[in-house]
GROMACS .gro file of C-alpha atoms in nm:
model
  367
    1MET     CA    1   7.165   4.567  12.913
    2GLN     CA    2   7.066   4.212  12.820
    3LYS     CA    3   6.725   4.255  12.983
    4ARG     CA    4   6.672   4.583  12.797
    5ALA     CA    5   6.772   4.412  12.471
    6GLU     CA    6   6.516   4.139  12.531
    7LEU     CA    7   6.243   4.395  12.598
    8ILE     CA    8   6.321   4.588  12.282
    9CYS     CA    9   6.321   4.268  12.080
   10ARG     CA   10   5.973   4.183  12.207
   11GLY     CA   11   5.815   4.473  12.020
   12LEU     CA   12   5.630   4.384  11.705
   13ALA     CA   13   5.437   4.540  11.424
   14ALA     CA   14   5.060   4.503  11.392
   15GLY     CA   15   4.792   4.632  11.148
   16LEU     CA   16   4.631   4.821  10.851
   17ALA     CA   17   4.986   4.858  11.066
   18ALA     CA   18   5.280   4.724  11.283
   19LEU     CA   19   5.652   4.697  11.349
   20LEU     CA   20   5.824   4.367  11.300
   21LEU     CA   21   6.128   4.336  11.521
   22SER     CA   22   6.345   4.104  11.320
   23GLY     CA   23   6.712   4.037  11.348
   24CYS     CA   24   6.759   4.143  11.712
   25GLY     CA   25   7.090   3.961  11.708
   26LYS     CA   26   7.224   4.197  11.443
   27ALA     CA   27   7.387   4.497  11.605
   28GLY     CA   28   7.301   4.750  11.334
   29TYR     CA   29   6.938   4.655  11.310
   30TYR     CA   30   6.904   4.633  11.687
   31ALA     CA   31   7.052   4.981  11.730
   32HIS     CA   32   6.813   5.114  11.467
   33LEU     CA   33   6.512   4.963  11.646
   34ALA     CA   34   6.629   5.075  11.989
   35GLY     CA   35   6.672   5.430  11.862
   36GLY     CA   36   6.327   5.440  11.705
   37GLN     CA   37   6.160   5.294  12.011
   38TRP     CA   38   6.345   5.535  12.240
   39GLN     CA   39   6.226   5.829  12.031
   40LEU     CA   40   5.868   5.730  12.104
   41LEU     CA   41   5.922   5.658  12.472
   42SER     CA   42   6.108   5.980  12.537
   43SER     CA   43   5.859   6.198  12.347
   44ARG     CA   44   5.537   6.093  12.520
   45THR     CA   45   5.306   6.352  12.673
   46ALA     CA   46   4.999   6.256  12.875
   47ILE     CA   47   4.683   6.298  12.670
   48SER     CA   48   4.526   6.499  12.952
   49GLU     CA   49   4.813   6.749  12.927
   50VAL     CA   50   4.785   6.774  12.549
   51ILE     CA   51   4.410   6.840  12.571
   52ALA     CA   52   4.461   7.106  12.839
   53ALA     CA   53   4.743   7.288  12.658
   54PRO     CA   54   4.615   7.617  12.509
   55GLN     CA   55   4.826   7.570  12.194
   56THR     CA   56   4.667   7.234  12.110
   57PRO     CA   57   4.444   7.263  11.799
   58ALA     CA   58   4.076   7.210  11.879
   59GLU     CA   59   4.049   6.925  11.628
   60LEU     CA   60   4.337   6.735  11.792
   61ALA     CA   61   4.197   6.791  12.140
   62GLU     CA   62   3.857   6.657  12.031
   63ALA     CA   63   4.017   6.350  11.868
   64LEU     CA   64   4.212   6.274  12.186
   65ARG     CA   65   3.897   6.305  12.395
   66ASP     CA   66   3.742   6.042  12.170
   67VAL     CA   67   4.052   5.825  12.213
   68ARG     CA   68   4.012   5.841  12.592
   69ASP     CA   69   3.647   5.748  12.560
   70VAL     CA   70   3.696   5.461  12.316
   71ARG     CA   71   3.981   5.329  12.528
   72SER     CA   72   3.755   5.322  12.835
   73PHE     CA   73   3.483   5.157  12.627
   74ALA     CA   74   3.730   4.895  12.503
   75ILE     CA   75   3.830   4.812  12.861
   76ASP     CA   76   3.482   4.817  13.016
   77THR     CA   77   3.275   4.671  12.730
   78LEU     CA   78   3.512   4.488  12.493
   79ALA     CA   79   3.712   4.325  12.775
   80LEU     CA   80   4.045   4.454  12.647
   81PRO     CA   81   4.340   4.511  12.882
   82ASP     CA   82   4.399   4.826  13.087
   83ASN     CA   83   4.778   4.853  13.087
   84GLY     CA   84   4.849   5.220  13.025
   85SER     CA   85   4.867   5.213  12.646
   86TYR     CA   86   4.705   5.501  12.454
   87THR     CA   87   4.709   5.738  12.751
   88HIS     CA   88   4.992   5.944  12.596
   89TYR     CA   89   5.047   6.129  12.269
   90VAL     CA   90   5.352   6.173  12.044
   91ASP     CA   91   5.393   6.397  11.739
   92LEU     CA   92   5.667   6.231  11.532
   93LYS     CA   93   5.679   6.518  11.281
   94ARG     CA   94   5.643   6.268  10.997
   95ASP     CA   95   5.361   6.097  10.810
   96HIS     CA   96   5.434   5.735  10.907
   97VAL     CA   97   5.586   5.564  11.207
   98VAL     CA   98   5.735   5.254  11.041
   99TRP     CA   99   5.779   5.106  10.697
  100ASN     CA  100   5.711   4.733  10.655
  101VAL     CA  101   5.880   4.514  10.396
  102MET     CA  102   5.688   4.216  10.261
  103ALA     CA  103   5.804   3.965  10.003
  104ALA     CA  104   5.671   3.663   9.816
  105PRO     CA  105   5.820   3.417   9.567
  106LYS     CA  106   5.803   3.516   9.203
  107TYR     CA  107   5.527   3.263   9.130
  108ALA     CA  108   5.357   3.203   9.464
  109LEU     CA  109   5.141   3.395   9.711
  110THR     CA  110   5.306   3.279  10.030
  111ALA     CA  111   5.473   3.542  10.242
  112ARG     CA  112   5.845   3.530  10.311
  113GLU     CA  113   5.864   3.488  10.686
  114VAL     CA  114   6.121   3.621  10.930
  115CYS     CA  115   6.143   3.431  11.258
  116HIS     CA  116   6.203   3.557  11.611
  117TRP     CA  117   6.246   3.382  11.942
  118PHE     CA  118   5.948   3.552  12.110
  119VAL     CA  119   5.685   3.617  11.842
  120GLY     CA  120   5.760   3.326  11.610
  121CYS     CA  121   5.768   3.362  11.232
  122LEU     CA  122   5.593   3.668  11.089
  123ALA     CA  123   5.522   3.782  10.738
  124TYR     CA  124   5.681   4.127  10.740
  125GLN     CA  125   5.980   4.319  10.867
  126GLY     CA  126   5.960   4.676  10.993
  127TYR     CA  127   6.193   4.974  10.988
  128PHE     CA  128   6.176   5.319  11.144
  129ASP     CA  129   6.381   5.450  10.851
  130PRO     CA  130   6.220   5.432  10.503
  131ALA     CA  131   6.561   5.424  10.336
  132ARG     CA  132   6.648   5.106  10.524
  133ALA     CA  133   6.317   4.952  10.419
  134GLU     CA  134   6.371   5.043  10.054
  135ALA     CA  135   6.722   4.898  10.066
  136GLU     CA  136   6.591   4.570  10.209
  137ALA     CA  137   6.319   4.554   9.943
  138ALA     CA  138   6.580   4.616   9.672
  139ARG     CA  139   6.799   4.341   9.815
  140LEU     CA  140   6.511   4.095   9.813
  141THR     CA  141   6.414   4.193   9.459
  142ALA     CA  142   6.769   4.135   9.342
  143ALA     CA  143   6.753   3.791   9.505
  144GLY     CA  144   6.446   3.702   9.297
  145TRP     CA  145   6.162   3.786   9.535
  146ASP     CA  146   5.858   4.001   9.468
  147ALA     CA  147   5.895   4.271   9.734
  148MET     CA  148   5.720   4.589   9.844
  149VAL     CA  149   5.744   4.857  10.111
  150VAL     CA  150   5.426   4.973  10.280
  151PRO     CA  151   5.415   5.270  10.522
  152VAL     CA  152   5.209   5.210  10.834
  153PRO     CA  153   5.064   5.449  11.092
  154ALA     CA  154   5.097   5.249  11.416
  155TYR     CA  155   5.255   4.951  11.585
  156SER     CA  156   5.212   4.759  11.909
  157THR     CA  157   5.468   4.634  12.160
  158LEU     CA  158   5.210   4.390  12.303
  159GLY     CA  159   5.202   4.574  12.634
  160THR     CA  160   5.579   4.567  12.688
  161PHE     CA  161   5.569   4.946  12.681
  162ARG     CA  162   5.283   5.194  12.719
  163ASP     CA  163   5.223   5.255  12.350
  164PRO     CA  164   5.119   5.614  12.272
  165VAL     CA  165   4.874   5.762  12.027
  166LEU     CA  166   5.080   5.895  11.735
  167ASN     CA  167   5.014   6.184  11.501
  168THR     CA  168   5.049   5.930  11.219
  169MET     CA  169   4.733   5.758  11.344
  170LEU     CA  170   4.522   6.071  11.287
  171ARG     CA  171   4.579   6.101  10.912
  172GLY     CA  172   4.284   5.885  10.807
  173GLY     CA  173   4.015   6.050  11.017
  174ILE     CA  174   3.855   5.985  11.354
  175ALA     CA  175   3.700   5.643  11.281
  176PRO     CA  176   4.027   5.484  11.160
  177LEU     CA  177   4.208   5.639  11.456
  178LEU     CA  178   3.968   5.489  11.709
  179GLY     CA  179   3.961   5.159  11.522
  180THR     CA  180   4.341   5.145  11.536
  181VAL     CA  181   4.336   5.192  11.913
  182ILE     CA  182   4.094   4.900  11.950
  183HIS     CA  183   4.298   4.689  11.705
  184GLU     CA  184   4.625   4.739  11.891
  185MET     CA  185   4.463   4.684  12.232
  186THR     CA  186   4.336   4.350  12.098
  187HIS     CA  187   4.692   4.243  12.019
  188GLU     CA  188   4.776   4.320  12.382
  189ARG     CA  189   4.495   4.088  12.493
  190LEU     CA  190   4.612   3.790  12.283
  191PHE     CA  191   4.891   3.721  12.038
  192VAL     CA  192   4.974   3.377  11.899
  193PRO     CA  193   5.342   3.353  11.799
  194GLY     CA  194   5.395   3.255  11.437
  195ASP     CA  195   5.040   3.301  11.304
  196THR     CA  196   5.007   3.643  11.142
  197ALA     CA  197   4.673   3.572  10.971
  198PHE     CA  198   4.516   3.455  11.298
  199ASN     CA  199   4.640   3.754  11.497
  200GLU     CA  200   4.550   4.018  11.240
  201SER     CA  201   4.209   3.874  11.153
  202TYR     CA  202   4.121   3.851  11.523
  203ALA     CA  203   4.224   4.213  11.584
  204SER     CA  204   4.050   4.329  11.266
  205PHE     CA  205   3.721   4.171  11.374
  206VAL     CA  206   3.738   4.323  11.723
  207GLU     CA  207   3.826   4.658  11.567
  208ALA     CA  208   3.526   4.658  11.331
  209GLU     CA  209   3.269   4.521  11.575
  210GLY     CA  210   3.403   4.716  11.869
  211LEU     CA  211   3.400   5.044  11.680
  212ARG     CA  212   3.047   4.972  11.556
  213GLN     CA  213   2.930   4.912  11.913
  214TRP     CA  214   3.101   5.228  12.041
  215GLN     CA  215   2.943   5.436  11.765
  216ALA     CA  216   2.600   5.292  11.844
  217ALA     CA  217   2.643   5.354  12.218
  218ARG     CA  218   2.750   5.714  12.158
  219GLY     CA  219   2.502   5.789  11.879
  220ARG     CA  220   2.786   5.823  11.631
  221VAL     CA  221   2.616   5.687  11.322
  222PRO     CA  222   2.855   5.719  11.025
  223ASP     CA  223   2.743   5.979  10.774
  224GLY     CA  224   2.671   5.890  10.414
  225ASP     CA  225   3.024   5.965  10.297
  226ALA     CA  226   3.177   5.749  10.571
  227ALA     CA  227   2.943   5.461  10.492
  228ALA     CA  228   3.031   5.488  10.123
  229LEU     CA  229   3.402   5.476  10.205
  230ILE     CA  230   3.351   5.161  10.412
  231GLN     CA  231   3.162   4.994  10.129
  232ARG     CA  232   3.427   5.090   9.874
  233ARG     CA  233   3.692   4.945  10.101
  234ARG     CA  234   3.497   4.619  10.116
  235ASP     CA  235   3.461   4.618   9.736
  236PHE     CA  236   3.833   4.680   9.696
  237ILE     CA  237   3.933   4.401   9.936
  238LYS     CA  238   3.690   4.159   9.772
  239LEU     CA  239   3.839   4.236   9.430
  240VAL     CA  240   4.194   4.182   9.550
  241LEU     CA  241   4.110   3.860   9.735
  242ASP     CA  242   3.938   3.726   9.423
  243THR     CA  243   4.254   3.799   9.227
  244ARG     CA  244   4.457   3.616   9.493
  245GLU     CA  245   4.239   3.307   9.447
  246ARG     CA  246   4.261   3.318   9.069
  247LEU     CA  247   4.637   3.371   9.072
  248THR     CA  248   4.695   3.094   9.326
  249ALA     CA  249   4.505   2.854   9.100
  250ALA     CA  250   4.698   2.971   8.793
  251TYR     CA  251   5.032   2.917   8.966
  252ALA     CA  252   4.927   2.566   9.064
  253ASP     CA  253   4.805   2.487   8.710
  254HIS     CA  254   5.134   2.596   8.546
  255GLU     CA  255   5.383   2.481   8.810
  256GLY     CA  256   5.728   2.435   8.656
  257ASP     CA  257   5.638   2.607   8.327
  258GLU     CA  258   5.797   2.951   8.370
  259PRO     CA  259   5.673   3.107   8.045
  260ALA     CA  260   5.317   3.002   8.127
  261LEU     CA  261   5.357   3.122   8.485
  262ALA     CA  262   5.482   3.462   8.370
  263ALA     CA  263   5.196   3.495   8.122
  264ALA     CA  264   4.938   3.399   8.385
  265LYS     CA  265   5.084   3.649   8.630
  266ASP     CA  266   5.083   3.933   8.377
  267HIS     CA  267   4.726   3.853   8.278
  268ALA     CA  268   4.604   3.839   8.639
  269PHE     CA  269   4.743   4.181   8.730
  270ALA     CA  270   4.623   4.336   8.405
  271GLU     CA  271   4.276   4.193   8.469
  272LEU     CA  272   4.283   4.323   8.828
  273LYS     CA  273   4.350   4.675   8.704
  274ARG     CA  274   4.084   4.644   8.434
  275ARG     CA  275   3.821   4.526   8.682
  276TYR     CA  276   3.913   4.805   8.921
  277ARG     CA  277   3.870   5.071   8.653
  278ALA     CA  278   3.530   4.926   8.557
  279MET     CA  279   3.419   4.925   8.923
  280ARG     CA  280   3.552   5.275   8.980
  281ASP     CA  281   3.383   5.428   8.677
  282ALA     CA  282   3.045   5.254   8.711
  283GLN     CA  283   2.977   5.124   9.061
  284TRP     CA  284   3.170   5.405   9.235
  285GLU     CA  285   3.061   5.675   8.990
  286GLY     CA  286   3.417   5.783   8.916
  287TRP     CA  287   3.548   5.793   9.274
  288ARG     CA  288   3.925   5.753   9.236
  289GLY     CA  289   4.044   5.690   9.591
  290TYR     CA  290   4.243   5.376   9.506
  291ASP     CA  291   4.400   5.502   9.185
  292ALA     CA  292   4.742   5.551   9.350
  293TRP     CA  293   4.750   5.186   9.456
  294PHE     CA  294   4.678   5.068   9.103
  295ASP     CA  295   4.885   5.326   8.914
  296ARG     CA  296   5.214   5.148   8.980
  297PRO     CA  297   5.368   4.811   8.904
  298LEU     CA  298   5.201   4.542   9.115
  299ASN     CA  299   5.348   4.210   9.221
  300ASN     CA  300   5.267   3.916   9.447
  301ALA     CA  301   5.380   4.098   9.761
  302ASP     CA  302   5.115   4.366   9.708
  303LEU     CA  303   4.843   4.103   9.750
  304LEU     CA  304   4.979   3.954  10.073
  305PRO     CA  305   4.839   4.192  10.339
  306PHE     CA  306   4.480   4.133  10.232
  307GLY     CA  307   4.485   3.764  10.306
  308LEU     CA  308   4.669   3.823  10.632
  309TYR     CA  309   4.434   4.085  10.773
  310ASP     CA  310   4.104   3.956  10.636
  311GLN     CA  311   4.132   3.580  10.594
  312TRP     CA  312   3.963   3.472  10.918
  313VAL     CA  313   3.747   3.775  10.999
  314PRO     CA  314   3.422   3.591  10.905
  315ALA     CA  315   3.526   3.298  11.126
  316PHE     CA  316   3.572   3.526  11.425
  317ALA     CA  317   3.236   3.688  11.348
  318ALA     CA  318   3.076   3.342  11.361
  319LEU     CA  319   3.253   3.265  11.689
  320PHE     CA  320   3.127   3.591  11.840
  321GLU     CA  321   2.771   3.488  11.759
  322GLU     CA  322   2.834   3.136  11.889
  323VAL     CA  323   2.924   3.268  12.236
  324GLY     CA  324   2.619   3.494  12.250
  325ARG     CA  325   2.809   3.811  12.162
  326ASP     CA  326   2.975   3.806  12.503
  327TRP     CA  327   3.319   3.969  12.477
  328SER     CA  328   3.485   3.792  12.768
  329ALA     CA  329   3.360   3.454  12.648
  330PHE     CA  330   3.469   3.543  12.294
  331HIS     CA  331   3.827   3.623  12.395
  332LEU     CA  332   3.848   3.302  12.597
  333ALA     CA  333   3.722   3.103  12.298
  334VAL     CA  334   3.975   3.273  12.069
  335SER     CA  335   4.250   3.193  12.319
  336ALA     CA  336   4.147   2.828  12.320
  337ILE     CA  337   4.169   2.816  11.940
  338GLY     CA  338   4.506   2.989  11.956
  339GLU     CA  339   4.638   2.712  12.180
  340LEU     CA  340   4.560   2.446  11.919
  341PRO     CA  341   4.837   2.313  11.693
  342PRO     CA  342   4.852   2.512  11.365
  343ASP     CA  343   4.671   2.253  11.153
  344ALA     CA  344   4.395   2.205  11.409
  345ARG     CA  345   4.365   2.582  11.450
  346ARG     CA  346   4.317   2.628  11.076
  347ALA     CA  347   4.065   2.344  11.067
  348LYS     CA  348   3.860   2.502  11.347
  349LEU     CA  349   3.859   2.842  11.176
  350THR     CA  350   3.762   2.682  10.846
  351GLN     CA  351   3.474   2.508  11.022
  352LEU     CA  352   3.356   2.841  11.165
  353LEU     CA  353   3.350   2.998  10.818
  354ALA     CA  354   3.045   2.788  10.732
  355PHE     CA  355   2.849   2.976  11.000
  356ALA     CA  356   2.975   3.326  10.923
  357PRO     CA  357   2.711   3.604  10.929
  358CYS     CA  358   2.623   3.709  10.575
  359GLU     CA  359   2.721   4.072  10.626
  360GLU     CA  360   3.071   3.962  10.721
  361SER     CA  361   3.126   3.691  10.465
  362ASP     CA  362   2.985   3.847  10.148
  363ASP     CA  363   2.957   3.557   9.903
  364GLN     CA  364   3.059   3.286  10.148
  365ALA     CA  365   2.799   3.046  10.279
  366CYS     CA  366   2.605   3.194  10.569
  367GLY     CA  367   2.471   2.998  10.861
   0.00000   0.00000   0.00000
C-alpha cells in the first residue's frame, strides 16, 4: 500500500494543462486523487481497438490515427521517450479532466506554491472534482489571496503510468490535441522539481516546434483560419504579459501604500480590458474568441499561467538554434541547465534570451 501511495503521489499536472498532486499526506485529498487516477487507469482502451471498432465516429478514428503518427514522430524525430503513454484512449464523459487552483498575493504577481517531496514546489494544485477546486479557491480568497480555478484538458504522471489520450484533449481541434501529446511527452523526458516556469516553457517550446516540424513533414500546412487563431493567441499572450510587467512595476512603486496599490491594480485591469477591446474590434476585425476570459472579474491569479508557460520559450528557441537544431543535443543541453542551481539556471536562460529568434521573441532583442 505504501508503494502504491508513493506512485500515486508522483503524478503531477502539466500544461495549457496538468494535475498537481498536493497534500498526499492528507487522507481525504489522497483518496480523491487515487479515485480519479484509478478511473483513468481502469477505463483505458487501446487506440488500435478504438479505431477498429465499428461504432467509433470517423472523426475520432482519424484524430487517433494522427495521435499514433505524431507519437511515433515525437519518438523518432524529437527524441522523446517511448514508454507506452498515448497508446490508449479514455472517454471521461465530461469536458475537463482536472481543475487547477492558482493563487497570488493581493498585491503581487508571485504564485502561491504548494510543495511536494518528489516534484518540489509548484504553482498550482489540481482536483478531479470541480467542487473541491472551487471550495479551495473560496478558502484562499477568504484568507486574502487572489485565487482562480482553471479547467484543464490533460495531465501527465511523468511516465509513472501509461497516460492515455482523453476525450477532453479533443475539444480544441486536431492541432491542439497533437501539440498536447508532444507537450506531455516532453515532461516525461525531463522534469526539474520546483521550477514550474522552466518545465512548462521547455515543454511549450518542444510542443510548438515539434508540431511545426510534424506538419511540414506530413504536408499539413495550417489553413488561413488556423494561422489566424495562432496569431491571435500570440497577440493575446503578449497583451497579458505586458500587463504583468506594468502591474509588477506598479506594485513595486507603491509598496506599503494600500490605497495606491488598490488604485493601480484597478487601473491595470481596466486598461487590460480596454486594450483587448480595441485589439478585438480593429486588429481582429471583431473576432470575439477571448470575450469570455475578459467578461468576468480578473485578479492577479489570472495572469500567473502566462508567465509560467511562456516566460522562457524564447530562451529555449535560442538554445535549439545553438545546438544546430539537433533534438538529442537540445534535450541534453536543457538537462544540463536544469541541473544548475536555481539562480544560475535563471541567469543562463536570461543570457539565452539575448539570442532568441525574432519570430519567437516578438519585441525582445534578436540575435
